[in-house]
């Protein structure tokens, strides 16, 4: 059946998936007569604040996010390579979205280089002793190395930027802080990081400038299936919103929203899960210390998921974080996991277990006197939307044709901000990119080895995660928080 554009589209959520989808819809000729509305709960900064999209505890609002084509999966490596041309401002003139600026301009993108490493012993533990095959950090780094080399065949300038790092000393030489981590890996000098919050603000301004998108600040409390095969969206102010097509792009809030409201059969239960990840910002003590870390690459240890991102030119903070299985926060026993953030509790800090791990990374990666033991300037729990394979979910609901889901970022979607909206709209039009035909499809609840369906089976096994699955946020917080 040929695609006929809906008269109205409602997007719930204005993070990476929601905002980029609104932007792509406003550019797409086939949607020229479609009304586009975006609803987001905001941060409580007041009705008049037109910049409060998305809410400040969205995963996309942060000082920095890694921008890399370094992927174990070639489909994402290729898509990230496409996105990177936008970050660098090197897309063909015909594909430019703006004549005088680009998303990575104005210091929003820094090509610092990225060192990815893993530990050789990791490969021996490939099945974790459990007999089940499990992808490891070393698997991820090896596949990623092969994929970026394949990209370099098409782009010879990239090949000069790839350097294998065969041992701890080679890693130390490129990290440049005196520290080293892992036993094997490589440097991709063509990767880097973006100022996430500033990049989101840039996209928001562009969307607002089109005049095509109505922004509504309200908290969505319920989705109800309606007679039109779509959903009626209930807001906390008692009002409702409806559209021919509703796109749920609520990131880590998706599990609780869709699971609770549409009933178990129609829910995403078992398909995705909110997981909290530890992030901390280390204050830099002096100009000298700033100079020591300002030129360092991003360093990512895929055996543990620990990584460090260098400071921006005008910032005095180093970011350290852990890409791990994360903390879950079930609303009730076996119920969906839901984010708990600094907007829920301004005093929220990370559990001691996570803080200790971050300090371990600092000791190895940035061993400057006193730095690893210094009190953090701030900490944060960043909420991922994890899927079992780390693939996104970009698809129509199986039995509600007026409901579409675009989420499942699994902690790696931010870099796709310049391109993901167009891919979502392609999927809406029934033109899902071939490489993602299976990967982005709606999946019904998975079952674990014992055959019980349920959300506890949602553990991302793409080889990139550190620590262990199943830590409960409140158990860890009860042990001790670290300010
Ligand atoms: C939009 O509406 C105008 C005026 O009715 C019509 O000429 C045009 O073909 C429509 N465009 C699309 C993409 O439906
Ligand atoms: C990097 O990974 C290896 C392998 O697990 C581990 O021994 C090392 O301590 C890790 N370092 C950091 C900082 O994560
Ligand atoms: C999710 O699935 C599990 C296991 O079947 C069940 O116990 C739980 O109640 C479900 N949660 C929701 C919100 O449907």
Coordinates of C-alpha atoms and ligand atoms in Angstrom, one line a residue:
X1 CA 0.0 0.0 0.0
X2 CA 1.5 3.4 -0.9
X3 CA 2.1 5.5 2.1
X4 CA -0.3 8.4 2.7
X5 CA 0.9 11.0 5.2
X6 CA -1.2 11.5 8.3
X7 CA -3.0 14.8 8.8
X8 CA -1.6 15.1 12.3
X9 CA 1.5 13.8 14.1
X10 CA 2.0 14.0 17.9
X11 CA 5.5 13.3 19.2
X12 CA 5.8 12.5 22.9
X13 CA 9.3 13.5 24.0
X14 CA 11.8 16.0 22.6
X15 CA 15.1 14.2 23.2
X16 CA 17.4 12.9 20.5
X17 CA 14.7 10.7 18.8
X18 CA 11.7 13.1 19.3
X19 CA 13.4 16.3 18.4
X20 CA 15.3 15.0 15.4
X21 CA 12.0 13.4 14.1
X22 CA 10.2 16.7 14.4
X23 CA 13.0 18.3 12.5
X24 CA 13.0 15.7 9.7
X25 CA 9.2 15.8 9.4
X26 CA 9.3 19.6 9.0
X27 CA 11.7 19.2 6.1
X28 CA 10.0 16.3 4.4
X29 CA 7.8 17.4 1.4
X30 CA 5.3 14.5 1.9
X31 CA 4.5 15.9 5.4
X32 CA 4.0 19.5 4.1
X33 CA 0.3 19.5 5.1
X34 CA 0.7 17.5 8.4
X35 CA 0.4 19.3 11.7
X36 CA 3.2 18.5 14.0
X37 CA 3.0 18.7 17.8
X38 CA 5.7 17.9 20.3
X39 CA 4.8 17.3 24.0
X40 CA 7.4 17.1 26.8
X41 CA 7.0 17.5 30.5
X42 CA 9.8 20.1 30.8
X43 CA 11.8 20.8 34.0
X44 CA 9.4 23.0 35.8
X45 CA 11.1 26.2 34.7
X46 CA 7.8 27.8 33.8
X47 CA 5.3 27.9 30.9
X48 CA 7.1 30.7 29.1
X49 CA 10.5 29.0 28.8
X50 CA 10.6 28.0 25.2
X51 CA 14.1 26.5 25.6
X52 CA 13.0 23.9 28.1
X53 CA 12.8 21.1 25.6
X54 CA 13.7 18.4 26.5
X55 CA 13.5 18.4 30.3
X56 CA 16.9 18.9 31.9
X57 CA 17.2 15.3 33.1
X58 CA 16.9 13.8 29.6
X59 CA 19.8 11.6 28.7
X60 CA 20.7 14.0 25.8
X61 CA 21.3 17.0 28.2
X62 CA 24.9 16.8 29.3
X63 CA 28.3 18.4 28.9
X64 CA 29.6 15.8 26.4
X65 CA 28.8 12.7 24.4
X66 CA 31.3 10.5 22.5
X67 CA 31.0 10.8 18.7
X68 CA 32.5 7.8 17.1
X69 CA 32.0 5.4 14.1
X70 CA 33.9 2.8 16.2
X71 CA 31.2 0.1 16.4
X72 CA 31.4 -3.7 16.5
X73 CA 28.3 -3.7 14.3
X74 CA 28.9 -2.5 10.7
X75 CA 25.4 -1.2 10.3
X76 CA 25.9 1.3 13.1
X77 CA 29.5 2.0 12.1
X78 CA 28.2 3.1 8.6
X79 CA 25.4 5.2 10.0
X80 CA 27.7 6.9 12.5
X81 CA 30.1 7.7 9.7
X82 CA 27.2 9.4 7.9
X83 CA 26.4 11.4 11.1
X84 CA 30.0 12.4 11.5
X85 CA 30.0 14.3 8.3
X86 CA 27.3 16.5 9.8
X87 CA 29.3 16.9 13.1
X88 CA 32.4 17.9 11.1
X89 CA 30.5 20.1 8.6
X90 CA 31.8 18.1 5.6
X91 CA 28.5 17.1 4.0
X92 CA 28.0 17.9 0.3
X93 CA 26.5 21.4 -0.2
X94 CA 23.3 19.9 -1.4
X95 CA 22.8 18.0 1.9
X96 CA 23.5 20.9 4.1
X97 CA 20.6 21.9 6.5
X98 CA 21.8 25.4 6.9
X99 CA 23.9 27.8 4.9
X100 CA 25.8 29.6 7.6
X101 CA 26.2 27.0 10.3
X102 CA 26.3 23.2 11.1
X103 CA 25.5 21.1 14.1
X104 CA 29.1 20.6 15.1
X105 CA 30.0 24.3 14.5
X106 CA 30.6 26.9 17.2
X107 CA 32.7 24.5 19.3
X108 CA 29.8 22.0 19.6
X109 CA 32.0 19.2 18.2
X110 CA 35.7 18.5 19.1
X111 CA 37.7 15.9 17.3
X112 CA 39.9 14.9 20.2
X113 CA 40.5 11.4 19.0
X114 CA 39.2 8.2 20.8
X115 CA 41.3 5.5 22.4
X116 CA 39.3 2.2 22.7
X117 CA 40.9 -0.6 24.7
X118 CA 40.1 -3.9 26.3
X119 CA 41.9 -6.5 28.3
X120 CA 43.5 -9.5 26.7
X121 CA 42.2 -11.8 29.5
X122 CA 38.7 -10.7 28.5
X123 CA 38.8 -13.0 25.4
X124 CA 39.3 -16.1 27.5
X125 CA 36.3 -15.2 29.6
X126 CA 34.2 -15.0 26.4
X127 CA 31.5 -17.2 27.8
X128 CA 31.8 -15.8 31.3
X129 CA 32.2 -19.4 32.5
X130 CA 28.5 -19.9 32.2
X131 CA 28.6 -21.8 28.9
X132 CA 26.3 -19.2 27.3
X133 CA 28.2 -17.2 24.7
X134 CA 28.5 -13.6 25.8
X135 CA 30.1 -10.8 23.8
X136 CA 33.0 -9.2 25.6
X137 CA 34.9 -5.9 25.5
X138 CA 37.7 -7.5 23.5
X139 CA 35.2 -8.8 21.0
X140 CA 33.8 -5.3 20.7
X141 CA 37.2 -3.6 20.2
X142 CA 38.4 -6.2 17.6
X143 CA 35.2 -5.9 15.5
X144 CA 35.2 -2.2 15.8
X145 CA 38.8 -2.1 14.6
X146 CA 37.9 -4.2 11.6
X147 CA 34.9 -1.9 10.9
X148 CA 36.7 1.4 11.0
X149 CA 39.4 -0.1 8.8
X150 CA 36.7 -1.1 6.3
X151 CA 35.4 2.5 6.4
X152 CA 38.9 3.8 5.8
X153 CA 39.0 1.8 2.5
X154 CA 36.4 4.2 1.2
X155 CA 37.9 7.2 2.9
X156 CA 41.7 7.2 2.7
X157 CA 42.1 10.3 5.0
X158 CA 40.7 8.1 7.8
X159 CA 43.3 5.4 7.4
X160 CA 46.0 7.9 8.5
X161 CA 44.0 8.5 11.7
X162 CA 43.8 4.9 12.8
X163 CA 46.7 3.5 15.0
X164 CA 46.8 0.1 16.5
X165 CA 48.0 0.1 20.2
X166 CA 49.5 -3.3 20.8
X167 CA 50.3 -2.9 24.5
X168 CA 50.0 -0.8 27.7
X169 CA 53.0 1.4 26.7
X170 CA 51.6 2.2 23.3
X171 CA 48.3 3.1 25.0
X172 CA 50.1 5.3 27.6
X173 CA 51.9 7.2 24.7
X174 CA 48.7 8.3 23.1
X175 CA 46.7 9.0 26.3
X176 CA 49.3 11.6 27.1
X177 CA 48.5 12.0 30.8
X178 CA 51.0 9.4 32.0
X179 CA 48.2 6.9 32.5
X180 CA 47.3 3.7 30.7
X181 CA 44.5 1.3 30.8
X182 CA 43.8 -2.1 29.1
X183 CA 46.2 -4.2 27.1
X184 CA 45.2 -3.8 23.5
X185 CA 43.2 -1.4 21.4
X186 CA 43.5 1.5 18.9
X187 CA 43.4 5.2 18.5
X188 CA 40.9 6.7 16.1
X189 CA 42.0 10.3 15.7
X190 CA 38.9 11.0 13.6
X191 CA 36.5 10.4 16.6
X192 CA 35.7 12.9 19.3
X193 CA 32.9 14.3 21.4
X194 CA 30.1 16.8 21.2
X195 CA 28.7 19.3 23.7
X196 CA 25.4 17.4 24.0
X197 CA 23.2 20.1 25.6
X198 CA 24.4 22.8 23.1
X199 CA 23.8 20.5 20.2
X200 CA 20.3 19.8 21.3
X201 CA 19.6 23.5 21.8
X202 CA 20.9 24.1 18.2
X203 CA 18.5 21.6 16.8
X204 CA 15.6 23.0 18.9
X205 CA 16.2 26.5 17.5
X206 CA 16.2 25.2 14.0
X207 CA 12.9 23.3 14.6
X208 CA 11.4 26.4 16.2
X209 CA 12.5 28.6 13.3
X210 CA 10.5 26.5 10.8
X211 CA 7.3 27.6 12.5
X212 CA 5.9 24.1 11.6
X213 CA 6.0 22.5 15.1
X214 CA 3.8 23.3 18.1
X215 CA 5.5 22.7 21.4
X216 CA 3.3 21.7 24.4
X217 CA 4.8 21.5 27.9
X218 CA 2.9 18.9 29.9
X219 CA 3.5 15.6 31.5
X220 CA 1.9 12.7 29.7
X221 CA 0.3 10.4 32.3
X222 CA -1.5 7.8 30.2
X223 CA -1.9 6.3 26.7
X224 CA -5.2 4.8 25.9
X225 CA -6.0 2.8 22.8
X226 CA -8.9 4.5 21.0
X227 CA -11.5 3.4 18.3
X228 CA -9.4 4.9 15.5
X229 CA -6.6 2.4 16.2
X230 CA -4.5 5.2 17.6
X231 CA -4.0 6.5 21.2
X232 CA -5.6 9.2 23.3
X233 CA -2.8 10.9 25.3
X234 CA -3.8 12.0 28.7
X235 CA -1.9 14.9 30.3
X236 CA -1.5 15.7 34.0
X237 CA -3.5 18.9 33.6
X238 CA -6.6 16.8 32.7
X239 CA -6.5 17.6 29.0
X240 CA -6.0 15.1 26.2
X241 CA -4.2 15.2 22.9
X242 CA -4.9 13.0 19.9
X243 CA -3.4 12.7 16.5
X244 CA -3.6 10.3 13.5
X245 CA -0.1 9.2 14.4
X246 CA 1.4 9.3 17.9
X247 CA 5.2 8.8 18.1
X248 CA 6.4 7.7 21.5
X249 CA 10.0 8.9 21.9
X250 CA 10.2 9.1 25.7
X251 CA 13.6 7.4 26.1
X252 CA 14.0 5.8 29.5
X253 CA 10.5 6.8 30.5
X254 CA 9.0 4.6 27.7
X255 CA 9.0 1.3 29.6
X256 CA 6.8 2.6 32.4
X257 CA 4.6 4.7 30.0
X258 CA 3.8 2.0 27.4
X259 CA 4.0 -1.0 29.8
X260 CA 1.6 0.4 32.4
X261 CA -1.0 1.9 30.2
X262 CA -1.7 -0.3 27.2
X263 CA -1.9 -3.5 29.2
X264 CA 0.6 -6.4 29.3
X265 CA -0.3 -7.8 25.9
X266 CA 0.3 -4.5 24.1
X267 CA 3.2 -3.3 26.3
X268 CA 6.9 -3.2 25.6
X269 CA 7.4 -5.3 28.7
X270 CA 10.5 -7.4 28.2
X271 CA 11.6 -5.4 25.2
X272 CA 13.4 -2.4 26.8
X273 CA 14.4 -1.2 30.2
X274 CA 15.5 2.0 31.9
X275 CA 19.0 1.6 33.4
X276 CA 20.8 4.3 35.4
X277 CA 24.5 4.9 34.7
X278 CA 27.0 6.8 36.9
X279 CA 28.6 10.0 35.7
X280 CA 30.8 12.4 37.6
X281 CA 32.5 15.7 36.9
X282 CA 36.0 16.3 38.4
X283 CA 37.0 19.9 39.0
X284 CA 40.4 20.8 37.6
X285 CA 42.6 22.4 40.2
X286 CA 44.9 24.6 38.1
X287 CA 45.8 25.9 34.6
X288 CA 48.6 23.4 34.6
X289 CA 46.3 20.5 35.3
X290 CA 43.9 21.8 32.7
X291 CA 46.7 21.9 30.2
X292 CA 47.7 18.3 31.0
X293 CA 44.2 17.0 30.2
X294 CA 43.0 19.5 27.6
X295 CA 44.8 17.6 24.7
X296 CA 43.9 14.1 25.8
X297 CA 41.7 11.9 23.6
X298 CA 38.5 10.3 24.9
X299 CA 39.6 7.1 26.6
X300 CA 37.1 4.1 26.7
X301 CA 37.9 0.8 28.4
X302 CA 35.4 -1.6 27.0
X303 CA 36.3 -4.3 29.5
X304 CA 34.8 -2.2 32.3
X305 CA 32.8 0.4 30.3
X306 CA 34.8 3.1 32.2
X307 CA 35.6 6.2 30.2
X308 CA 37.0 9.8 30.5
X309 CA 36.1 12.8 28.2
X310 CA 38.5 15.7 28.2
X311 CA 37.2 19.2 29.2
X312 CA 35.9 21.8 26.8
X313 CA 38.3 24.8 26.2
X314 CA 36.3 27.0 28.6
X315 CA 35.4 24.3 31.1
X316 CA 37.2 23.3 34.3
X317 CA 35.7 19.9 34.5
X318 CA 36.8 16.4 33.4
X319 CA 33.9 14.0 32.8
X320 CA 34.3 10.3 33.9
X321 CA 31.5 7.8 33.5
X322 CA 30.7 4.1 33.2
X323 CA 28.9 2.5 30.3
X324 CA 27.6 -0.5 32.2
X325 CA 24.6 -2.7 32.8
X326 CA 23.5 0.0 35.1
X327 CA 21.0 0.3 38.0
X328 CA 17.3 -0.6 37.6
X329 CA 14.5 1.1 39.4
X330 CA 11.4 -1.1 39.3
X331 CA 8.2 0.8 40.3
X332 CA 7.0 -2.4 41.9
X333 CA 8.3 -5.9 42.0
X334 CA 8.8 -7.2 38.5
X335 CA 7.3 -4.0 37.2
X336 CA 8.8 -1.7 34.7
X337 CA 12.0 0.2 35.6
X338 CA 11.7 4.0 35.6
X339 CA 14.2 6.8 35.9
X340 CA 14.9 8.6 39.2
X341 CA 16.8 11.8 38.5
X342 CA 17.9 15.1 40.0
X343 CA 14.5 16.6 39.0
X344 CA 12.9 14.0 41.4
X345 CA 15.5 14.8 44.1
X346 CA 17.9 17.7 43.6
X347 CA 20.2 16.2 46.2
X348 CA 20.5 12.8 44.4
X349 CA 24.1 11.6 44.1
X350 CA 25.6 8.4 42.7
X351 CA 26.0 5.3 44.9
X352 CA 29.4 4.7 46.5
X353 CA 30.0 1.6 44.4
X354 CA 29.8 3.6 41.2
X355 CA 31.9 6.4 42.6
X356 CA 34.6 4.0 43.6
X357 CA 34.7 2.6 40.1
X358 CA 35.0 6.0 38.5
X359 CA 37.9 6.8 40.8
X360 CA 39.5 3.6 39.7
X361 CA 39.3 4.8 36.1
X362 CA 40.8 8.2 37.0
X363 CA 43.7 6.6 38.8
X364 CA 44.6 4.6 35.7
X365 CA 43.7 7.0 32.9
X366 CA 44.5 10.4 34.5
X367 CA 47.1 9.8 37.3
X368 CA 47.7 13.4 38.2
X369 CA 48.5 14.2 41.8
X370 CA 45.3 14.3 43.9
X371 CA 42.9 14.3 41.0
X372 CA 41.4 10.8 41.5
X373 CA 40.7 11.5 45.2
X374 CA 39.3 15.0 44.9
X375 CA 35.6 15.5 45.7
X376 CA 33.5 15.5 42.5
X377 CA 32.1 18.9 41.4
X378 CA 28.8 17.1 40.6
X379 CA 27.5 13.6 39.9
X380 CA 24.6 12.4 37.9
X381 CA 22.7 9.2 37.1
X382 CA 22.1 9.2 33.4
X383 CA 19.2 7.0 32.3
X384 CA 19.7 4.7 29.3
X385 CA 16.9 2.9 27.4
X386 CA 18.4 -0.5 27.0
X387 CA 17.3 -3.3 24.7
X388 CA 18.6 -6.9 24.7
X389 CA 20.9 -6.4 21.7
X390 CA 21.5 -2.6 22.0
X391 CA 19.4 -2.0 18.9
X392 CA 16.9 0.8 18.7
X393 CA 13.2 0.2 18.5
X394 CA 11.8 2.3 15.5
X395 CA 8.5 0.7 14.4
X396 CA 4.7 0.8 14.5
X397 CA 2.9 -0.9 17.3
X398 CA 1.8 -4.3 16.1
X399 CA -1.9 -3.7 16.6
X400 CA -2.3 0.0 17.0
X401 CA -1.5 1.5 13.6
X402 CA -1.7 5.0 14.9
X403 CA 1.1 4.4 17.4
X404 CA 4.8 4.4 16.6
X405 CA 7.8 4.0 18.9
X406 CA 11.2 5.6 18.3
X407 CA 13.5 4.8 21.2
X408 CA 15.8 2.1 22.7
X409 CA 19.0 4.3 22.4
X410 CA 20.9 1.8 24.7
X411 CA 23.3 4.5 25.6
X412 CA 24.7 5.0 22.1
X413 CA 22.1 7.1 20.1
X414 CA 23.3 10.6 20.7
X415 CA 25.9 10.7 18.0
X416 CA 23.1 10.0 15.4
X417 CA 21.3 13.2 16.3
X418 CA 22.0 14.8 12.8
X419 CA 20.6 11.7 10.9
X420 CA 18.3 9.6 13.1
X421 CA 15.2 11.8 12.5
X422 CA 15.4 11.1 8.8
X423 CA 15.7 7.4 9.4
X424 CA 12.7 7.5 11.8
X425 CA 10.6 9.2 9.1
X426 CA 11.8 6.7 6.5
X427 CA 10.5 4.0 8.8
X428 CA 7.2 5.8 9.2
X429 CA 6.9 5.9 5.4
X430 CA 7.6 2.1 5.3
X431 CA 11.1 2.6 3.9
X432 CA 13.2 1.2 6.8
X433 CA 16.9 1.2 5.9
X434 CA 17.8 -2.4 4.8
X435 CA 20.6 -2.7 7.3
X436 CA 18.1 -2.1 10.2
X437 CA 15.2 -4.1 8.8
X438 CA 15.4 -6.6 11.6
X439 CA 17.3 -4.6 14.2
X440 CA 14.8 -1.8 14.7
X441 CA 11.7 -3.9 14.6
X442 CA 9.2 -4.0 17.4
X443 CA 10.0 -7.1 19.5
X444 CA 7.6 -8.9 21.7
X445 CA 8.6 -9.8 25.2
X446 CA 11.7 -12.0 25.3
X447 CA 12.0 -15.0 27.6
X448 CA 15.0 -15.9 29.7
X449 CA 16.6 -19.3 29.9
X450 CA 13.9 -20.5 32.4
X451 CA 11.2 -19.5 29.9
X452 CA 9.7 -16.7 32.1
X453 CA 8.9 -13.6 30.2
X454 CA 9.6 -10.3 32.0
X455 CA 11.8 -7.3 32.1
X456 CA 14.6 -8.8 34.1
X457 CA 15.7 -10.4 30.9
X458 CA 16.5 -7.0 29.3
X459 CA 20.2 -6.8 29.7
X460 CA 22.2 -5.3 26.8
X461 CA 24.7 -7.9 25.5
X462 CA 26.5 -6.1 22.7
X463 CA 29.9 -6.6 24.3
X464 CA 30.2 -2.9 25.4
X465 CA 28.9 -3.0 29.0
X466 CA 30.9 -3.1 32.2
X467 CA 30.1 -4.2 35.7
X468 CA 27.2 -6.7 36.2
X469 CA 23.5 -6.7 35.5
X470 CA 20.7 -6.4 38.0
X471 CA 21.9 -3.8 40.5
X472 CA 18.9 -2.2 42.2
X473 CA 19.2 1.6 42.5
X474 CA 17.7 1.8 46.0
X475 CA 19.8 -1.0 47.3
X476 CA 22.9 0.7 46.1
X477 CA 21.8 4.2 47.3
X478 CA 21.0 2.7 50.7
X479 CA 24.7 1.6 51.1
X480 CA 25.9 5.2 50.7
X481 CA 25.6 8.1 48.3
X482 CA 28.6 10.2 47.2
X483 CA 28.1 13.9 46.8
Ligands
LIG1 C1 -0.8 20.0 0.5 O1 -2.0 20.7 0.2 C2 -2.0 21.4 -1.0 C3 -3.3 22.3 -1.1 O2 -4.4 21.5 -0.8 C4 -1.9 20.5 -2.2 O3 -1.8 21.2 -3.4 C5 -0.6 19.6 -2.0 O4 -0.6 18.6 -3.0 C6 -0.6 19.0 -0.6 N1 0.7 18.3 -0.4 C7 0.8 17.1 0.0 C8 2.2 16.6 0.2 O5 -0.1 16.4 0.4
LIG2 C1 40.4 -1.9 31.8 O1 40.0 -3.2 31.6 C2 40.8 -4.2 32.2 C3 40.2 -5.5 31.8 O2 39.1 -5.8 32.6 C4 41.0 -4.0 33.6 O3 41.9 -4.9 34.1 C5 41.4 -2.6 33.9 O4 41.4 -2.4 35.3 C6 40.4 -1.7 33.3 N1 40.7 -0.3 33.6 C7 39.8 0.6 33.8 C8 40.2 1.9 34.2 O5 38.6 0.4 33.6
LIG3 C1 6.0 -7.8 32.9 O1 6.2 -9.2 32.8 C2 6.4 -9.9 34.0 C3 6.6 -11.4 33.8 O2 5.7 -11.9 32.9 C4 5.1 -9.7 34.9 O3 5.4 -10.3 36.1 C5 4.9 -8.2 35.1 O4 3.8 -8.0 35.8 C6 4.8 -7.5 33.7 N1 4.7 -6.1 34.0 C7 3.8 -5.3 33.4 C8 3.8 -3.9 33.7 O5 3.0 -5.7 32.6

